[in-house]
Coordinates of C-alpha atoms in Angstrom, one line a residue:
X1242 CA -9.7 9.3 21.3
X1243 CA -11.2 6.2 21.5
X1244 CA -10.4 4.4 18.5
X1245 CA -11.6 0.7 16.8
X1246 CA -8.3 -0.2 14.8
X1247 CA -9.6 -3.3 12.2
X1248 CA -6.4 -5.3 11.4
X1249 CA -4.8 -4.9 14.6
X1250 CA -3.4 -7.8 14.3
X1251 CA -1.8 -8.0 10.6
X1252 CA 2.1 -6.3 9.7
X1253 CA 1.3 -3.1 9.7
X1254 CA -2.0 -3.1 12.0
X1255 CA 0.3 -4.3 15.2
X1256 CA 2.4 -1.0 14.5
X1257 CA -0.4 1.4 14.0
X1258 CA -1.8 -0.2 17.1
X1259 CA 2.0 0.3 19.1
X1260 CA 1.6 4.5 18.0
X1261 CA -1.7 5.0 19.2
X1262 CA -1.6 3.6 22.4
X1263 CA 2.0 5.4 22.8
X1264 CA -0.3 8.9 22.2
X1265 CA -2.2 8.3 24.4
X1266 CA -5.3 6.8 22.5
X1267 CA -7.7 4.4 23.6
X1268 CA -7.1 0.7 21.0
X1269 CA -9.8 -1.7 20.5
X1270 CA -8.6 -4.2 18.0
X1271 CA -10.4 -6.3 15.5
X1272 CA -8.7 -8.9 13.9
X1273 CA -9.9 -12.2 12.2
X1274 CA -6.5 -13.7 13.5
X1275 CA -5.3 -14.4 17.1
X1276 CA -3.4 -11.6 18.9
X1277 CA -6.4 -9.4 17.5
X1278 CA -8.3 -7.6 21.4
X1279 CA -11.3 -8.6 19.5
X1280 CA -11.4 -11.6 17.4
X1281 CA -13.9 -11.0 14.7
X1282 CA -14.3 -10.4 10.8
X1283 CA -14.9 -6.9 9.4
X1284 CA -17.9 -8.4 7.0
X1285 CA -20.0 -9.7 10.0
X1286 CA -21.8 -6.4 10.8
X1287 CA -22.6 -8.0 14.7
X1288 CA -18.5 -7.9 15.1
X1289 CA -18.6 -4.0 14.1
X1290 CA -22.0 -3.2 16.1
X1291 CA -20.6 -4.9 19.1
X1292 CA -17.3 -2.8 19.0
X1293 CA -18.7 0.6 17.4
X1294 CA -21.1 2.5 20.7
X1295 CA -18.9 5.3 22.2
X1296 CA -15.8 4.7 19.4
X1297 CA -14.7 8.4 18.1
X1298 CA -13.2 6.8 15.2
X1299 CA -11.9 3.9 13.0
X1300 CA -8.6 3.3 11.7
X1301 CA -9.6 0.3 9.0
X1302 CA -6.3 -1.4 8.1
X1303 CA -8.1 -4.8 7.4
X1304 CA -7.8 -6.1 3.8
X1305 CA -6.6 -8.9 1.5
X1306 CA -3.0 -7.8 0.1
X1307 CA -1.2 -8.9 -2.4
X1308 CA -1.2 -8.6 -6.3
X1309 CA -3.2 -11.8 -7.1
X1310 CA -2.4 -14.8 -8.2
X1311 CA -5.1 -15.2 -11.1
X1312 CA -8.9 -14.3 -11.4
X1313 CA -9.9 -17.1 -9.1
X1314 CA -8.8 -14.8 -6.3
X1315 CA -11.6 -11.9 -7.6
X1316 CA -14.1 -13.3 -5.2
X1317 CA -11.8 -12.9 -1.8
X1318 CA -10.9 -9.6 -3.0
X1319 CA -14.2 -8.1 -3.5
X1320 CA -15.7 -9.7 -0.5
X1321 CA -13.1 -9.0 2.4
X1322 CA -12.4 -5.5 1.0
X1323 CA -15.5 -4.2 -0.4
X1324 CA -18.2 -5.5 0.9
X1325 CA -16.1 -6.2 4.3
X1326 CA -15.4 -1.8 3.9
X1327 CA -19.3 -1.7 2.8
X1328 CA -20.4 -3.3 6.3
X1329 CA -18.0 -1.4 8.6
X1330 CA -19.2 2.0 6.7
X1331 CA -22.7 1.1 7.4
X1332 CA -22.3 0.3 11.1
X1333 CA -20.3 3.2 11.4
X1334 CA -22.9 5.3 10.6
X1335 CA -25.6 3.9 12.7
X1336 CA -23.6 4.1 15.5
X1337 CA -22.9 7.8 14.6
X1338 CA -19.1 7.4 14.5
X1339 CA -17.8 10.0 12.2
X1340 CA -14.3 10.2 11.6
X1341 CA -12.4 7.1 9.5
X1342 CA -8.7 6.5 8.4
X1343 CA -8.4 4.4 5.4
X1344 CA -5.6 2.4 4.5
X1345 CA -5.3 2.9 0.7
X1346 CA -2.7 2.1 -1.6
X1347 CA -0.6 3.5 -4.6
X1348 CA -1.9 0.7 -6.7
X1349 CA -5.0 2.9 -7.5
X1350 CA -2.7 4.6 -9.7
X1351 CA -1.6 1.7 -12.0
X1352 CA 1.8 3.2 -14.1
X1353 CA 3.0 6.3 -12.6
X1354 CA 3.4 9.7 -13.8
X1355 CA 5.4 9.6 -17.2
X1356 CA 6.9 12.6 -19.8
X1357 CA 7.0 12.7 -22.9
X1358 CA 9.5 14.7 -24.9
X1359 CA 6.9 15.4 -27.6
X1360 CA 3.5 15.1 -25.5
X1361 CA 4.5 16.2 -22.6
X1362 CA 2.7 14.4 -19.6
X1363 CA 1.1 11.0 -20.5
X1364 CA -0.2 7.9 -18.4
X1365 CA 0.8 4.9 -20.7
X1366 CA -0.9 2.2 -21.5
X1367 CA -0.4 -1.4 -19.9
X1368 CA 2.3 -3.0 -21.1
X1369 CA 1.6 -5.7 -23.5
X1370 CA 2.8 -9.1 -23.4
X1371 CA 4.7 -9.1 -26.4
X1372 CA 6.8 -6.5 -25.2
X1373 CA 7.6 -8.0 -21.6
X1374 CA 8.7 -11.3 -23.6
X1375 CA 11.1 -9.3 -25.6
X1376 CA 12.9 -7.9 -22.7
X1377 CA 11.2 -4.2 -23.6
X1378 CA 10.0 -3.4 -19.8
X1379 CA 10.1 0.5 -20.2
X1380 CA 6.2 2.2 -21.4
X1381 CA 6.1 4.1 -24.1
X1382 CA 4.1 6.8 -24.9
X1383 CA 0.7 5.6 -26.6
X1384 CA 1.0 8.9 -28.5
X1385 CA 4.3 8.2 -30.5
X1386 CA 5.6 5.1 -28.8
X1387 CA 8.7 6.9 -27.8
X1388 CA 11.0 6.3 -24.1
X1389 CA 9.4 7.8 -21.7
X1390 CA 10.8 9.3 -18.2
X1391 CA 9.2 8.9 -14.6
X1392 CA 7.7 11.5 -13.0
X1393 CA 6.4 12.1 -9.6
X1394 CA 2.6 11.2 -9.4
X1395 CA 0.4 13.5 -6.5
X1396 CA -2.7 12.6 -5.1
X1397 CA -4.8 14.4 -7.9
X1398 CA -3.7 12.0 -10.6
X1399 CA -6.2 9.7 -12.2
X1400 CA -6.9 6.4 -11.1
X1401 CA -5.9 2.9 -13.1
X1402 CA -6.4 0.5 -11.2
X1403 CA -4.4 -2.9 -13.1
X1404 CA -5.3 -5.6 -10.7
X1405 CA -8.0 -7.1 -8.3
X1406 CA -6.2 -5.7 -5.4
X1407 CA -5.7 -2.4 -7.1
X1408 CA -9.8 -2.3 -8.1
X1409 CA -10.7 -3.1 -4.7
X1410 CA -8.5 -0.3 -2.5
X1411 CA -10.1 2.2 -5.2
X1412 CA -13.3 0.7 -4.5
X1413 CA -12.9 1.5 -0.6
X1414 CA -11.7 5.0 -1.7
X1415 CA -15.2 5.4 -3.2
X1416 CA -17.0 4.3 -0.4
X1417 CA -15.4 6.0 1.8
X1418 CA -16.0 9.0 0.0
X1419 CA -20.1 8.0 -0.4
X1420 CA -20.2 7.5 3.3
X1421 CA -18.2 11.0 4.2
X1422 CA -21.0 12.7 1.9
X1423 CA -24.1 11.0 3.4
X1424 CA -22.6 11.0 6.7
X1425 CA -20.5 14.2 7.0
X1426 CA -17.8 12.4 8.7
X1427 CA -14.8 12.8 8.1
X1428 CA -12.3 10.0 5.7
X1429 CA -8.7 10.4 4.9
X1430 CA -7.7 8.0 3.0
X1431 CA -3.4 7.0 3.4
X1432 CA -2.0 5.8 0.0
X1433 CA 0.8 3.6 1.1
X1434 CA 3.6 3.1 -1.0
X1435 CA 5.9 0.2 -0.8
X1436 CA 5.6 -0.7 3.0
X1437 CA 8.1 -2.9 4.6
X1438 CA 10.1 -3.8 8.2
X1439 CA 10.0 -6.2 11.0
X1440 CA 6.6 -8.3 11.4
X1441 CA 6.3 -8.2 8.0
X1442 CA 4.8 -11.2 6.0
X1443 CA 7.3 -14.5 5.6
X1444 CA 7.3 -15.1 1.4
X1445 CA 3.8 -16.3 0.2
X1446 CA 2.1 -15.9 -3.3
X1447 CA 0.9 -12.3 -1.9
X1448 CA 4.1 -11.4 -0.1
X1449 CA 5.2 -7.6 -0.8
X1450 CA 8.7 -7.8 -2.8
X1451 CA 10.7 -6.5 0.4
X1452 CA 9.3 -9.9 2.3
X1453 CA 9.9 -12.3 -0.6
X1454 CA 13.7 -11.1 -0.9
X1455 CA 14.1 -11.3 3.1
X1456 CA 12.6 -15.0 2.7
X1457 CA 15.2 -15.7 0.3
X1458 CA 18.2 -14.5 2.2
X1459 CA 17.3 -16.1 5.4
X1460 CA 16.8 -19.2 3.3
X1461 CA 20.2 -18.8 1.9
X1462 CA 18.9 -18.3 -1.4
X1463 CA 19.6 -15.5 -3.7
X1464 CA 16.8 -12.8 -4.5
X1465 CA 15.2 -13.1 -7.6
X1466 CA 14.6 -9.9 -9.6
X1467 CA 11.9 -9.5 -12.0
X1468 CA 12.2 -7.9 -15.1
X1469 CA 15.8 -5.9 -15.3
X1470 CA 15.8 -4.6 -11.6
X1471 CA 15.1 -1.0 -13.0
X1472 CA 11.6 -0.8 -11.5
X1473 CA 11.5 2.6 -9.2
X1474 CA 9.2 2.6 -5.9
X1475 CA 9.3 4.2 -2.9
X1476 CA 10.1 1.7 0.0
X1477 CA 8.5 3.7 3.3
X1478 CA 9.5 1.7 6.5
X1479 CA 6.2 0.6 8.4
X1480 CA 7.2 3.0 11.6
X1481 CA 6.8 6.1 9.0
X1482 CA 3.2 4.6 8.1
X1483 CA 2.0 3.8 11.6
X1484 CA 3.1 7.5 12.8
X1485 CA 1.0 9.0 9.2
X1486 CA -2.1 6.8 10.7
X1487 CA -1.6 8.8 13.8
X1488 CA -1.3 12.0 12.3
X1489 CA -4.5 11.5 10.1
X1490 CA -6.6 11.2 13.0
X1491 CA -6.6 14.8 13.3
X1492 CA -7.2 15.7 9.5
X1493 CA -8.8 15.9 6.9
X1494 CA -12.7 17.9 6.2
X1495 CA -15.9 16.8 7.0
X1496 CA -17.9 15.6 4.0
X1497 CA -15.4 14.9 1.9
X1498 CA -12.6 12.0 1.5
X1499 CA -9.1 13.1 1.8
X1500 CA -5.9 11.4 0.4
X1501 CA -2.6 11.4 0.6
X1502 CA 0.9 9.8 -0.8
X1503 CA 2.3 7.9 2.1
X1504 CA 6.1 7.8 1.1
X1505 CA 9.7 8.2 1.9
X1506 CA 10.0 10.6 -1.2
X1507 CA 13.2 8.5 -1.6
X1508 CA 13.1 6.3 -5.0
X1509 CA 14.9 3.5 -5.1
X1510 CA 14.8 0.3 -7.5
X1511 CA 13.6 -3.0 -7.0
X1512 CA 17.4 -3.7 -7.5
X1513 CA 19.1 -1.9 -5.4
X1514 CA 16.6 -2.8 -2.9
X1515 CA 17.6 -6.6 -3.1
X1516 CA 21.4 -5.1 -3.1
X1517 CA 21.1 -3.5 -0.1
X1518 CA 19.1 -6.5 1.7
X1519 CA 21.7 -8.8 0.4
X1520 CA 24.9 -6.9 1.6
X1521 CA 23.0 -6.1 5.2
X1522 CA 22.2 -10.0 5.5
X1523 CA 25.6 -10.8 4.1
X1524 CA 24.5 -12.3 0.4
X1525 CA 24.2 -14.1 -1.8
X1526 CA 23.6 -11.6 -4.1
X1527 CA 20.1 -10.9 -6.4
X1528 CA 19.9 -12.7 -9.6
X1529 CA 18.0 -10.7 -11.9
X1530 CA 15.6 -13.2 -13.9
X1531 CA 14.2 -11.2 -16.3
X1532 CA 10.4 -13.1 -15.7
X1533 CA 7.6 -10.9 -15.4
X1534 CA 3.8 -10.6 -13.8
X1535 CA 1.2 -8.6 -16.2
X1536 CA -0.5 -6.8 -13.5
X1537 CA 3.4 -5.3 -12.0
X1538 CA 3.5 -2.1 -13.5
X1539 CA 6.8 -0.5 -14.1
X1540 CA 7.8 2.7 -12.1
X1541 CA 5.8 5.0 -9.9
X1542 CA 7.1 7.5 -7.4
X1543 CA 5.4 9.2 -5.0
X1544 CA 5.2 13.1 -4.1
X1545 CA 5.2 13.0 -0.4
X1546 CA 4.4 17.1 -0.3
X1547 CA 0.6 17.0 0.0
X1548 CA 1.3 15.2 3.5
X1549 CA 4.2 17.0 4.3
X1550 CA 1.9 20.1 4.3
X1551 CA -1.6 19.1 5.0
X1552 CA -0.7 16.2 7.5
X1553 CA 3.0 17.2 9.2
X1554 CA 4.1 13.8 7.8
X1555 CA 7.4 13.4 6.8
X1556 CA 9.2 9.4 6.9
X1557 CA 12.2 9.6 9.3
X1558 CA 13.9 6.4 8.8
X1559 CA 16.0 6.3 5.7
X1560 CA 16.2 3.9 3.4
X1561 CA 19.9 2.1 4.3
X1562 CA 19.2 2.6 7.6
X1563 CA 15.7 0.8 7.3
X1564 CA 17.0 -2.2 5.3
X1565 CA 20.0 -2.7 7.3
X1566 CA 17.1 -3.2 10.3
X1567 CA 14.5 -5.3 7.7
X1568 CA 17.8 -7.5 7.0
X1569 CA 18.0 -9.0 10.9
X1570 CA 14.7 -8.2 11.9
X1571 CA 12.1 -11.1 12.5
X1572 CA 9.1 -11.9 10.1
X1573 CA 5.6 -12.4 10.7

């Protein structure tokens, strides 16, 4: 195929760019930074239109990451990855290119799937402030207000979005979806769960937790862990996402969006993440702070089966393997 990759550039955009050309796919990049084929911004529709005649599809991996550092950064947000999504959609489909990967994210979820031992399956509430000052991280169940335990969470789970970041890759979901409809093209939209590995952001506001951690031990500084530590994710190395980008080239059904967990299906915490990091980079070891963000939600783990089935995606690289890699490997 003959595919328009936006991002190509950006952590895991130079990876998904490595695994198409490496199956044989024909890579134009667009990338608003340098090392992009194209340089050009995914909200300038003359950028798109210029790029789009004879593409077969679009894998759209531009966006602006990162939790947010307050409501001043609502703007950016909404403008690269709505309205930026809302233009390349558009010039898609006046240039009749029908078939578009979407890099999604588990954040559309907010908390994960939760049990209660009286109620059964619940999605909790947000966690209130005066709880998270207390030291009381766990959600409780807005029925009783008893512990809860984490579930898996599939692709058919409502969305909660809890952040601008979170709002915005839900709000590409939905036009994506609007587009497949009018369109009859085809979307698949890849939910990516923690991402991390070499190229991967140097510690900003933004940074993933993975990158923040690696900054510190390469600083000689000692991770800081929010909260107790006890926060379960699923860490999938960015090698695993770039080869589910290739594999959803070939899926998904025309008219309709399609999504999927991208995951290890391992569960780890943010803990014995930094544990790991620090014994592969040789310490110092994580300090667990007990400090908190409001829009962090607590656990959420991924069912990897829906891709596993519909996709052939399964991640390869386990997780010691992949952080004794992360720990040496360079940053972007």
């Amino acid at each position: 195929m003959k595919v328009l990759l936006t991002g190509s550039a950006g952590f895991i955009g130079s990876h998904v760019a490595e695994a198409l050309t490496a199956a044989g796919h024909e890579v134009t990049g667009l990338d608003v930074r340098a090392g992009g084929v194209e340089g050009g911004d995914v909200r300038d529709e003359t950028a798109a239109g210029r790029l789009l005649p004879g593409v077969d599809a679009v894998v759209h991996q531009a966006a602006k990451v990162g939790l947010g550092v307050d409501v001043a950064d609502l703007p950016d947000y909404a403008s690269v990855n709505v309205y930026g999504t809302a233009v390349l959609l558009a010039a898609m489909a006046r240039h009749g290119v029908g078939r578009l990967v979407l890099a999604s994210s588990m954040v559309v979820y907010g908390e994960g799937a939760y049990e209660c031992g009286e109620h059964g399956p619940v999605r909790p509430r947000p966690r209130a402030a005066e709880d998270l000052d207390r030291g009381i991280f766990e959600p409780r169940c807005p029925g009783c207000a008893s512990p809860l335990t984490p579930a898996v969470i599939g692709e058919d789970a409502p969305a909660d979005p809890r952040n601008a970041y979170a709002t915005t890759k839900l709000a590409q979901e939905h036009l994506a979806a609007n587009w497949a409809r009018e369109t009859g093209g085809v979307a698949v939209a890849l939910r990516y769960h923690n991402v991390y590995g070499p190229r991967m952001p140097r510690d900003t506001p933004y940074s993933g937790v993975a990158a923040i951690f690696r900054s510190a031990l390469e600083a000689g500084r000692a991770p800081r862990v929010f909260e107790d530590g006890g926060q379960r994710r699923d860490f999938v190395h960015v090698r695993d996402v770039a080869r589910a980008n290739l594999a959803a080239l070939a899926a998904g059904r025309e008219g309709a969006l399609s999504a999927y967990n991208v995951a290890s299906g391992q569960p780890h915490t943010v803990g014995e993440m930094a544990a790991e990091l620090a014994a592969a980079r040789g310490g110092p070891g994580p300090v667990v702070t007990g400090e908190y963000r409001l829009g962090d939600v607590r656990h959420i783990v991924a069912s990897p089966d829906r891709a596993r089935a519909e996709l052939g995606f399964q991640a390869r690289v386990g997780f010691a393997e992949g952080m004794r890699e992360f720990a040496a490997a360079p940053l972007g």
